PDB file of C-alpha atoms and ligand atoms in Angstrom:
ATOM      1  CA  MET Z   1     100.709  86.656 117.737  1.00 91.00           C
ATOM      2  CA  ASN Z   2     100.818  82.913 117.567  1.00 94.00           C
ATOM      3  CA  VAL Z   3     102.650  82.069 114.324  1.00 96.00           C
ATOM      4  CA  VAL Z   4     102.362  78.434 113.291  1.00 95.00           C
ATOM      5  CA  ILE Z   5     104.525  77.234 110.395  1.00 95.00           C
ATOM      6  CA  ARG Z   6     103.570  73.944 108.776  1.00 96.00           C
ATOM      7  CA  ALA Z   7     105.232  71.987 105.955  1.00 96.00           C
ATOM      8  CA  ASN Z   8     102.528  72.410 103.315  1.00 97.00           C
ATOM      9  CA  GLU Z   9      98.972  73.425 102.450  1.00 98.00           C
ATOM     10  CA  ASP Z  10      97.451  70.192 103.767  1.00 98.00           C
ATOM     11  CA  GLU Z  11      99.076  70.647 107.165  1.00 98.00           C
ATOM     12  CA  VAL Z  12      97.892  74.258 107.285  1.00 98.00           C
ATOM     13  CA  ALA Z  13      94.322  73.138 106.582  1.00 98.00           C
ATOM     14  CA  LEU Z  14      94.541  70.409 109.221  1.00 98.00           C
ATOM     15  CA  TYR Z  15      95.752  72.824 111.913  1.00 97.00           C
ATOM     16  CA  ALA Z  16      93.045  75.334 110.953  1.00 98.00           C
ATOM     17  CA  TYR Z  17      90.351  72.638 110.983  1.00 98.00           C
ATOM     18  CA  ASP Z  18      91.330  71.499 114.490  1.00 96.00           C
ATOM     19  CA  LEU Z  19      91.193  75.096 115.723  1.00 96.00           C
ATOM     20  CA  VAL Z  20      87.804  75.822 114.108  1.00 97.00           C
ATOM     21  CA  ARG Z  21      86.325  72.550 115.406  1.00 96.00           C
ATOM     22  CA  ASP Z  22      87.642  73.268 118.895  1.00 95.00           C
ATOM     23  CA  ARG Z  23      86.073  76.760 118.926  1.00 95.00           C
ATOM     24  CA  ILE Z  24      82.744  75.510 117.610  1.00 94.00           C
ATOM     25  CA  ILE Z  25      82.612  72.758 120.206  1.00 91.00           C
ATOM     26  CA  HIS Z  26      83.796  74.817 123.177  1.00 88.00           C
ATOM     27  CA  GLU Z  27      82.583  78.352 122.529  1.00 79.00           C
ATOM     28  CA  GLN Z  28      79.108  79.120 123.730  1.00 67.00           C
ATOM     29  CA  ALA Z  29      78.366  81.786 121.172  1.00 62.00           C
ATOM     30  CA  LYS Z  30      79.091  80.366 117.768  1.00 92.00           C
ATOM     31  CA  VAL Z  31      79.609  83.198 115.342  1.00 97.00           C
ATOM     32  CA  LEU Z  32      82.147  82.660 112.581  1.00 98.00           C
ATOM     33  CA  GLY Z  33      83.567  85.071 110.004  1.00 98.00           C
ATOM     34  CA  LEU Z  34      84.512  83.475 106.683  1.00 98.00           C
ATOM     35  CA  PRO Z  35      86.638  84.309 103.635  1.00 98.00           C
ATOM     36  CA  THR Z  36      86.346  83.152 100.035  1.00 97.00           C
ATOM     37  CA  GLY Z  37      89.299  82.581  97.674  1.00 93.00           C
ATOM     38  CA  SER Z  38      91.601  79.653  97.035  1.00 94.00           C
ATOM     39  CA  THR Z  39      93.307  79.644 100.446  1.00 96.00           C
ATOM     40  CA  PRO Z  40      90.405  78.321 102.558  1.00 98.00           C
ATOM     41  CA  LEU Z  41      89.347  75.629 100.038  1.00 98.00           C
ATOM     42  CA  LYS Z  42      91.239  72.812 101.765  1.00 98.00           C
ATOM     43  CA  LEU Z  43      89.932  73.918 105.152  1.00 98.00           C
ATOM     44  CA  TYR Z  44      86.359  73.948 103.811  1.00 98.00           C
ATOM     45  CA  ALA Z  45      86.865  70.458 102.363  1.00 98.00           C
ATOM     46  CA  ARG Z  46      88.087  69.250 105.769  1.00 98.00           C
ATOM     47  CA  ILE Z  47      85.116  70.870 107.499  1.00 98.00           C
ATOM     48  CA  ALA Z  48      82.768  69.108 105.065  1.00 98.00           C
ATOM     49  CA  GLU Z  49      84.493  65.773 105.761  1.00 98.00           C
ATOM     50  CA  GLY Z  50      84.502  66.427 109.508  1.00 98.00           C
ATOM     51  CA  PHE Z  51      80.775  67.155 109.389  1.00 97.00           C
ATOM     52  CA  LYS Z  52      80.173  63.889 107.536  1.00 98.00           C
ATOM     53  CA  ARG Z  53      82.085  62.019 110.236  1.00 97.00           C
ATOM     54  CA  GLY Z  54      79.935  63.716 112.907  1.00 97.00           C
ATOM     55  CA  GLU Z  55      82.828  65.700 114.416  1.00 96.00           C
ATOM     56  CA  ILE Z  56      81.343  69.138 113.973  1.00 95.00           C
ATOM     57  CA  ASP Z  57      77.815  70.532 114.137  1.00 95.00           C
ATOM     58  CA  PHE Z  58      76.683  73.839 112.628  1.00 96.00           C
ATOM     59  CA  SER Z  59      73.052  73.758 113.725  1.00 95.00           C
ATOM     60  CA  ASP Z  60      73.496  76.737 116.066  1.00 94.00           C
ATOM     61  CA  VAL Z  61      76.360  78.448 114.234  1.00 97.00           C
ATOM     62  CA  HIS Z  62      76.006  81.811 112.472  1.00 98.00           C
ATOM     63  CA  THR Z  63      78.371  82.829 109.664  1.00 98.00           C
ATOM     64  CA  PHE Z  64      79.271  86.243 108.274  1.00 98.00           C
ATOM     65  CA  ASN Z  65      81.259  86.438 105.046  1.00 98.00           C
ATOM     66  CA  LEU Z  66      83.859  89.130 104.639  1.00 98.00           C
ATOM     67  CA  ASP Z  67      82.792  90.501 101.292  1.00 97.00           C
ATOM     68  CA  GLU Z  68      80.705  90.374  98.121  1.00 97.00           C
ATOM     69  CA  TYR Z  69      80.923  91.931  94.663  1.00 96.00           C
ATOM     70  CA  LEU Z  70      78.615  94.828  93.993  1.00 96.00           C
ATOM     71  CA  GLY Z  71      76.174  94.145  91.153  1.00 95.00           C
ATOM     72  CA  LEU Z  72      76.234  90.332  91.288  1.00 95.00           C
ATOM     73  CA  PRO Z  73      73.127  88.454  92.456  1.00 95.00           C
ATOM     74  CA  GLU Z  74      73.712  85.596  94.891  1.00 95.00           C
ATOM     75  CA  ASP Z  75      73.093  82.940  92.219  1.00 96.00           C
ATOM     76  CA  HIS Z  76      75.736  84.412  89.882  1.00 94.00           C
ATOM     77  CA  PRO Z  77      78.570  81.852  89.511  1.00 94.00           C
ATOM     78  CA  GLN Z  78      81.149  84.584  90.259  1.00 93.00           C
ATOM     79  CA  SER Z  79      79.409  85.828  93.407  1.00 96.00           C
ATOM     80  CA  TYR Z  80      81.001  84.990  96.737  1.00 96.00           C
ATOM     81  CA  ARG Z  81      77.628  83.737  98.007  1.00 98.00           C
ATOM     82  CA  TYR Z  82      77.613  81.178  95.185  1.00 98.00           C
ATOM     83  CA  PHE Z  83      81.235  80.247  95.980  1.00 97.00           C
ATOM     84  CA  MET Z  84      80.333  79.543  99.609  1.00 98.00           C
ATOM     85  CA  GLU Z  85      77.362  77.390  98.606  1.00 98.00           C
ATOM     86  CA  GLU Z  86      79.529  75.395  96.194  1.00 98.00           C
ATOM     87  CA  ASN Z  87      82.473  74.909  98.535  1.00 98.00           C
ATOM     88  CA  LEU Z  88      80.998  74.735 102.025  1.00 98.00           C
ATOM     89  CA  PHE Z  89      77.392  75.542 102.814  1.00 98.00           C
ATOM     90  CA  GLN Z  90      75.811  72.718 100.782  1.00 98.00           C
ATOM     91  CA  PHE Z  91      77.868  70.158 102.727  1.00 98.00           C
ATOM     92  CA  ILE Z  92      77.039  71.198 106.314  1.00 98.00           C
ATOM     93  CA  ASN Z  93      73.942  71.723 108.459  1.00 97.00           C
ATOM     94  CA  LEU Z  94      74.107  75.500 108.675  1.00 97.00           C
ATOM     95  CA  LYS Z  95      70.579  76.975 108.826  1.00 98.00           C
ATOM     96  CA  SER Z  96      69.934  79.268 105.872  1.00 97.00           C
ATOM     97  CA  GLU Z  97      68.663  81.989 108.223  1.00 98.00           C
ATOM     98  CA  ASN Z  98      72.029  81.840 110.046  1.00 98.00           C
ATOM     99  CA  ILE Z  99      74.010  82.615 106.898  1.00 98.00           C
ATOM    100  CA  HIS Z 100      74.738  86.344 106.871  1.00 98.00           C
ATOM    101  CA  PHE Z 101      75.935  87.859 103.613  1.00 98.00           C
ATOM    102  CA  LEU Z 102      76.332  91.335 102.203  1.00 98.00           C
ATOM    103  CA  ASP Z 103      73.782  91.794  99.400  1.00 98.00           C
ATOM    104  CA  GLY Z 104      75.631  92.853  96.248  1.00 97.00           C
ATOM    105  CA  MET Z 105      72.319  93.854  94.638  1.00 98.00           C
ATOM    106  CA  THR Z 106      71.242  96.245  97.394  1.00 98.00           C
ATOM    107  CA  ASP Z 107      69.705  99.582  96.384  1.00 97.00           C
ATOM    108  CA  ASP Z 108      70.902 101.202  99.619  1.00 98.00           C
ATOM    109  CA  ILE Z 109      74.576 100.481 100.273  1.00 98.00           C
ATOM    110  CA  GLY Z 110      74.772 102.562 103.459  1.00 98.00           C
ATOM    111  CA  ALA Z 111      71.786 100.812 105.062  1.00 98.00           C
ATOM    112  CA  GLU Z 112      72.972  97.375 103.897  1.00 98.00           C
ATOM    113  CA  CYS Z 113      76.404  97.826 105.491  1.00 98.00           C
ATOM    114  CA  GLU Z 114      75.059  99.331 108.709  1.00 98.00           C
ATOM    115  CA  ASP Z 115      72.574  96.503 109.011  1.00 98.00           C
ATOM    116  CA  TYR Z 116      75.363  93.941 108.513  1.00 98.00           C
ATOM    117  CA  GLU Z 117      77.286  95.360 111.449  1.00 98.00           C
ATOM    118  CA  ALA Z 118      74.082  95.535 113.513  1.00 98.00           C
ATOM    119  CA  GLN Z 119      73.483  91.819 112.859  1.00 98.00           C
ATOM    120  CA  MET Z 120      76.995  91.054 114.166  1.00 98.00           C
ATOM    121  CA  ASP Z 121      76.394  93.197 117.269  1.00 98.00           C
ATOM    122  CA  GLU Z 122      73.065  91.500 117.982  1.00 97.00           C
ATOM    123  CA  LEU Z 123      74.846  88.148 118.109  1.00 96.00           C
ATOM    124  CA  GLY Z 124      77.531  89.510 120.428  1.00 95.00           C
ATOM    125  CA  GLY Z 125      80.117  89.984 117.672  1.00 97.00           C
ATOM    126  CA  ILE Z 126      82.170  87.563 115.624  1.00 97.00           C
ATOM    127  CA  LYS Z 127      83.985  85.083 117.842  1.00 96.00           C
ATOM    128  CA  LEU Z 128      86.383  83.648 115.275  1.00 97.00           C
ATOM    129  CA  GLN Z 129      87.194  85.457 112.043  1.00 98.00           C
ATOM    130  CA  ILE Z 130      89.040  83.388 109.444  1.00 98.00           C
ATOM    131  CA  LEU Z 131      91.090  85.388 106.918  1.00 98.00           C
ATOM    132  CA  GLY Z 132      93.087  84.900 103.741  1.00 97.00           C
ATOM    133  CA  ILE Z 133      95.535  87.530 102.545  1.00 97.00           C
ATOM    134  CA  GLY Z 134      96.106  89.120  99.150  1.00 93.00           C
ATOM    135  CA  ARG Z 135      99.564  89.417  97.582  1.00 92.00           C
ATOM    136  CA  ASP Z 136      99.453  93.149  98.399  1.00 92.00           C
ATOM    137  CA  GLY Z 137      98.593  92.403 102.036  1.00 96.00           C
ATOM    138  CA  HIS Z 138      94.849  93.038 101.812  1.00 95.00           C
ATOM    139  CA  ILE Z 139      92.321  91.399 104.125  1.00 97.00           C
ATOM    140  CA  GLY Z 140      88.688  91.287 103.069  1.00 97.00           C
ATOM    141  CA  PHE Z 141      88.608  93.685 100.120  1.00 95.00           C
ATOM    142  CA  ASN Z 142      90.594  96.291 102.039  1.00 96.00           C
ATOM    143  CA  GLU Z 143      93.171  97.285  99.441  1.00 93.00           C
ATOM    144  CA  PRO Z 144      96.369  99.247 100.263  1.00 94.00           C
ATOM    145  CA  GLY Z 145      95.479 102.739 101.403  1.00 95.00           C
ATOM    146  CA  THR Z 146      92.309 101.762 103.275  1.00 96.00           C
ATOM    147  CA  SER Z 147      91.954 103.198 106.781  1.00 97.00           C
ATOM    148  CA  LEU Z 148      92.816 100.707 109.496  1.00 98.00           C
ATOM    149  CA  ASN Z 149      89.669 101.902 111.315  1.00 98.00           C
ATOM    150  CA  SER Z 150      87.361 101.342 108.342  1.00 98.00           C
ATOM    151  CA  ARG Z 151      83.925  99.816 108.874  1.00 98.00           C
ATOM    152  CA  THR Z 152      81.799  97.722 106.511  1.00 98.00           C
ATOM    153  CA  GLY Z 153      81.255  99.660 103.306  1.00 98.00           C
ATOM    154  CA  TYR Z 154      81.867  99.712  99.576  1.00 97.00           C
ATOM    155  CA  VAL Z 155      85.378  99.538  98.170  1.00 95.00           C
ATOM    156  CA  THR Z 156      86.700 100.444  94.746  1.00 94.00           C
ATOM    157  CA  LEU Z 157      88.499  97.519  93.159  1.00 91.00           C
ATOM    158  CA  THR Z 158      92.039  97.997  91.874  1.00 89.00           C
ATOM    159  CA  GLU Z 159      92.693  97.868  88.131  1.00 90.00           C
ATOM    160  CA  GLY Z 160      94.592  94.609  88.741  1.00 83.00           C
ATOM    161  CA  THR Z 161      91.591  92.920  90.358  1.00 83.00           C
ATOM    162  CA  ILE Z 162      89.252  94.142  87.599  1.00 88.00           C
ATOM    163  CA  ALA Z 163      91.644  92.884  84.913  1.00 88.00           C
ATOM    164  CA  ASP Z 164      92.004  89.484  86.665  1.00 81.00           C
ATOM    165  CA  ASN Z 165      88.218  89.074  86.757  1.00 83.00           C
ATOM    166  CA  LYS Z 166      87.571  89.927  83.112  1.00 87.00           C
ATOM    167  CA  ARG Z 167      87.979  86.325  82.000  1.00 87.00           C
ATOM    168  CA  PHE Z 168      84.922  85.288  84.031  1.00 85.00           C
ATOM    169  CA  PHE Z 169      82.499  87.650  82.287  1.00 88.00           C
ATOM    170  CA  ALA Z 170      81.128  87.692  78.734  1.00 88.00           C
ATOM    171  CA  GLU Z 171      80.704  91.477  78.645  1.00 90.00           C
ATOM    172  CA  ASP Z 172      83.357  93.909  79.809  1.00 90.00           C
ATOM    173  CA  GLU Z 173      80.685  96.148  81.344  1.00 91.00           C
ATOM    174  CA  ASP Z 174      79.530  93.298  83.614  1.00 90.00           C
ATOM    175  CA  VAL Z 175      82.899  92.970  85.396  1.00 92.00           C
ATOM    176  CA  PRO Z 176      82.446  94.321  88.959  1.00 94.00           C
ATOM    177  CA  ARG Z 177      84.266  97.591  89.707  1.00 95.00           C
ATOM    178  CA  TRP Z 178      83.222  97.758  93.360  1.00 96.00           C
ATOM    179  CA  ALA Z 179      82.617  95.380  96.213  1.00 96.00           C
ATOM    180  CA  LEU Z 180      81.107  95.480  99.683  1.00 98.00           C
ATOM    181  CA  SER Z 181      83.485  94.449 102.449  1.00 98.00           C
ATOM    182  CA  MET Z 182      83.860  94.347 106.185  1.00 98.00           C
ATOM    183  CA  GLY Z 183      86.289  97.123 107.110  1.00 98.00           C
ATOM    184  CA  VAL Z 184      89.641  96.582 108.809  1.00 98.00           C
ATOM    185  CA  GLY Z 185      88.132  97.962 112.028  1.00 98.00           C
ATOM    186  CA  THR Z 186      85.215  95.536 111.702  1.00 98.00           C
ATOM    187  CA  ILE Z 187      87.645  92.631 111.307  1.00 98.00           C
ATOM    188  CA  LEU Z 188      89.654  93.744 114.339  1.00 98.00           C
ATOM    189  CA  ASP Z 189      86.463  93.679 116.450  1.00 98.00           C
ATOM    190  CA  ALA Z 190      86.303  89.872 116.219  1.00 98.00           C
ATOM    191  CA  ARG Z 191      87.343  88.178 119.437  1.00 96.00           C
ATOM    192  CA  GLU Z 192      89.856  85.919 117.717  1.00 97.00           C
ATOM    193  CA  LEU Z 193      91.489  86.026 114.271  1.00 98.00           C
ATOM    194  CA  LEU Z 194      92.840  83.117 112.247  1.00 98.00           C
ATOM    195  CA  LEU Z 195      94.911  84.136 109.210  1.00 98.00           C
ATOM    196  CA  LEU Z 196      95.836  81.472 106.664  1.00 98.00           C
ATOM    197  CA  ALA Z 197      98.392  81.778 103.878  1.00 98.00           C
ATOM    198  CA  THR Z 198     100.102  79.280 101.628  1.00 98.00           C
ATOM    199  CA  GLY Z 199     102.541  79.468  98.740  1.00 98.00           C
ATOM    200  CA  ALA Z 200     105.607  81.521  97.867  1.00 98.00           C
ATOM    201  CA  ASN Z 201     103.474  84.228  96.230  1.00 96.00           C
ATOM    202  CA  LYS Z 202     102.258  85.194  99.739  1.00 97.00           C
ATOM    203  CA  ALA Z 203     105.749  85.377 101.301  1.00 98.00           C
ATOM    204  CA  ASP Z 204     106.183  89.164 100.867  1.00 98.00           C
ATOM    205  CA  ALA Z 205     102.696  89.890 102.207  1.00 98.00           C
ATOM    206  CA  ILE Z 206     103.271  87.651 105.239  1.00 98.00           C
ATOM    207  CA  ALA Z 207     106.640  89.258 106.006  1.00 98.00           C
ATOM    208  CA  ALA Z 208     105.063  92.733 105.757  1.00 98.00           C
ATOM    209  CA  THR Z 209     102.112  91.648 107.922  1.00 98.00           C
ATOM    210  CA  LEU Z 210     104.128  90.105 110.741  1.00 98.00           C
ATOM    211  CA  GLU Z 211     107.399  92.012 110.702  1.00 98.00           C
ATOM    212  CA  GLY Z 212     106.746  95.260 108.861  1.00 98.00           C
ATOM    213  CA  PRO Z 213     105.293  98.478 110.260  1.00 98.00           C
ATOM    214  CA  VAL Z 214     101.554  98.773 110.951  1.00 98.00           C
ATOM    215  CA  THR Z 215     100.445 100.608 107.848  1.00 98.00           C
ATOM    216  CA  SER Z 216      97.359 101.073 105.702  1.00 98.00           C
ATOM    217  CA  MET Z 217      99.585 100.100 102.739  1.00 97.00           C
ATOM    218  CA  CYS Z 218      99.354  96.528 104.052  1.00 98.00           C
ATOM    219  CA  THR Z 219      95.980  96.302 105.747  1.00 98.00           C
ATOM    220  CA  ALA Z 220      96.783  92.878 107.238  1.00 98.00           C
ATOM    221  CA  SER Z 221      99.533  94.549 109.322  1.00 98.00           C
ATOM    222  CA  ALA Z 222      96.679  95.847 111.532  1.00 98.00           C
ATOM    223  CA  LEU Z 223      96.560  92.324 112.964  1.00 98.00           C
ATOM    224  CA  GLN Z 224      99.614  93.284 115.032  1.00 98.00           C
ATOM    225  CA  LEU Z 225      97.220  95.393 117.121  1.00 98.00           C
ATOM    226  CA  HIS Z 226      94.834  92.513 117.914  1.00 98.00           C
ATOM    227  CA  PRO Z 227      95.288  90.566 121.171  1.00 97.00           C
ATOM    228  CA  ASP Z 228      94.339  87.102 119.898  1.00 97.00           C
ATOM    229  CA  VAL Z 229      95.678  86.199 116.458  1.00 97.00           C
ATOM    230  CA  THR Z 230      96.839  82.860 115.105  1.00 96.00           C
ATOM    231  CA  VAL Z 231      98.670  82.935 111.770  1.00 97.00           C
ATOM    232  CA  VAL Z 232      98.963  79.531 110.109  1.00 97.00           C
ATOM    233  CA  ILE Z 233     101.260  79.428 107.087  1.00 98.00           C
ATOM    234  CA  ASP Z 234     103.245  76.907 105.109  1.00 98.00           C
ATOM    235  CA  GLU Z 235     107.043  76.967 104.726  1.00 97.00           C
ATOM    236  CA  ALA Z 236     106.760  78.716 101.342  1.00 98.00           C
ATOM    237  CA  ALA Z 237     104.662  81.586 102.710  1.00 98.00           C
ATOM    238  CA  ALA Z 238     107.031  81.816 105.706  1.00 97.00           C
ATOM    239  CA  SER Z 239     110.161  81.940 103.540  1.00 97.00           C
ATOM    240  CA  LYS Z 240     110.748  85.703 103.881  1.00 98.00           C
ATOM    241  CA  LEU Z 241     110.267  85.913 107.669  1.00 98.00           C
ATOM    242  CA  LYS Z 242     113.289  86.775 109.815  1.00 97.00           C
ATOM    243  CA  ASN Z 243     111.974  85.832 113.260  1.00 95.00           C
ATOM    244  CA  THR Z 244     111.142  82.227 112.365  1.00 94.00           C
ATOM    245  CA  SER Z 245     113.163  80.485 115.072  1.00 91.00           C
ATOM    246  CA  TYR Z 246     111.320  82.467 117.753  1.00 91.00           C
ATOM    247  CA  TYR Z 247     107.910  81.665 116.219  1.00 91.00           C
ATOM    248  CA  LYS Z 248     108.829  77.978 116.190  1.00 87.00           C
ATOM    249  CA  LYS Z 249     110.005  78.188 119.797  1.00 85.00           C
ATOM    250  CA  THR Z 250     106.844  79.892 121.028  1.00 85.00           C
ATOM    251  CA  ALA Z 251     104.267  77.941 118.992  1.00 76.00           C
ATOM    252  CA  ASP Z 252     102.290  75.641 121.239  1.00 71.00           C
ATOM    253  CA  ASP Z 253     104.748  75.888 124.143  1.00 80.00           C
ATOM    254  CA  SER Z 254     102.067  76.613 126.759  1.00 81.00           C
ATOM    255  CA  GLU Z 255     102.169  73.020 128.049  1.00 84.00           C
ATOM    256  CA  ALA Z 256     105.942  73.156 128.618  1.00 89.00           C
ATOM    257  CA  MET Z 257     105.515  76.527 130.362  1.00 91.00           C
ATOM    258  CA  ALA Z 258     102.799  75.192 132.686  1.00 92.00           C
ATOM    259  CA  LYS Z 259     105.024  72.227 133.650  1.00 93.00           C
ATOM    260  CA  TYR Z 260     108.007  74.496 134.282  1.00 95.00           C
ATOM    261  CA  LEU Z 261     105.951  76.841 136.476  1.00 96.00           C
ATOM    262  CA  ALA Z 262     104.345  73.989 138.441  1.00 95.00           C
ATOM    263  CA  ASN Z 263     107.824  72.612 139.120  1.00 96.00           C
ATOM    264  CA  ALA Z 264     109.131  76.019 140.212  1.00 97.00           C
ATOM    265  CA  ARG Z 265     106.129  76.492 142.546  1.00 96.00           C
ATOM    266  CA  ARG Z 266     106.628  73.021 144.024  1.00 96.00           C
ATOM    267  CA  LYS Z 267     110.324  73.738 144.701  1.00 97.00           C
ATOM    268  CA  ALA Z 268     109.396  77.010 146.370  1.00 97.00           C
ATOM    269  CA  GLY Z 269     106.927  75.141 148.610  1.00 96.00           C
ATOM    270  CA  LEU Z 270     103.901  76.879 147.069  1.00 95.00           C
ATOM    271  CA  GLU Z 271     102.166  73.630 146.072  1.00 82.00           C
TER     272      GLU Z 271
HETATM  273  C1  LIG Q   1      87.987  87.012 100.083  1.00 72.96           C
HETATM  274  C2  LIG Q   1      88.932  87.818 100.841  1.00 72.96           C
HETATM  275  C3  LIG Q   1      90.289  88.133 100.266  1.00 72.96           C
HETATM  276  C4  LIG Q   1      91.123  86.876 100.030  1.00 72.96           C
HETATM  277  C5  LIG Q   1      92.494  87.231  99.452  1.00 72.96           C
HETATM  278  C6  LIG Q   1      93.309  85.996  99.144  1.00 72.96           C
HETATM  279  O1  LIG Q   1      86.790  86.847 100.798  1.00 72.96           O
HETATM  280  O2  LIG Q   1      88.631  88.234 101.905  1.00 72.96           O
HETATM  281  O3  LIG Q   1      90.964  89.001 101.128  1.00 72.96           O
HETATM  282  O4  LIG Q   1      91.279  86.201 101.238  1.00 72.96           O
HETATM  283  O5  LIG Q   1      92.327  87.963  98.268  1.00 72.96           O
HETATM  284  O6  LIG Q   1      92.730  85.277  98.119  1.00 72.96           O
HETATM  285  P1  LIG Q   1      93.263  83.817  97.733  1.00 72.96           P
HETATM  286  O7  LIG Q   1      92.992  82.936  98.907  1.00 72.96           O
HETATM  287  O8  LIG Q   1      92.447  83.423  96.533  1.00 72.96           O
HETATM  288  O9  LIG Q   1      94.714  83.951  97.465  1.00 72.96           O
END
């Protein structure tokens, strides 16, 4: 895993923006996986600014969001579809037919989730999946205890999540108790993963993800099994890591390695 530690949230967003822009410019198949939540907000703001400056073009990009609440229509202010419109989609030139979202109002959950995965397959799979992480180590809505092989499906929200959401709803009975989410296995199918985390309240989850055992009790720990992961975190989120000096040493050292090898080959008369 490539672990990049930056001073603060702004630096994390800047690094993530450069990576996303690079992949959109250089990858032929442009299929992005996106999270909601507070973590990606600064990245989305940078993408919107970058689009305005003409640095990034979404005209042939497809997006798949990780999750959606069950029982909320897309125009509900608490729906994740609404969140994406407010914070990103309205600012860029993504075609509406290229926005892929789980339908929280579906009358056939099984078919909806199967179809979502089929849409990803048709496009050759997600090339870059961006992720946030919950304080309990969840990715998508995959709460502790979810199988690390899980596919897109419905998930039962924890009492904590339900309680946190109550303030957004007039009626208690309207608060979502379930959500639809890409599974951990679905997330691991993406060609490349980019996990973002900022703030001291994510420090335990980041330590468990990077340095703990691979366990369904911290679904983000499954990232240890993926061959191409970049984790971009600020100093606060990195504060409980033990292997920090090695991460700092290895981050972005490919240029130094190439120089060293070229020199060694020259000395050995191979170049
Ligand atoms: C949301 C999602 C979640 C969040 C996580 C962190 O689409 O996938 O896993 O990334 O709950 O949320 P924030 O960023 O609000 O701390």
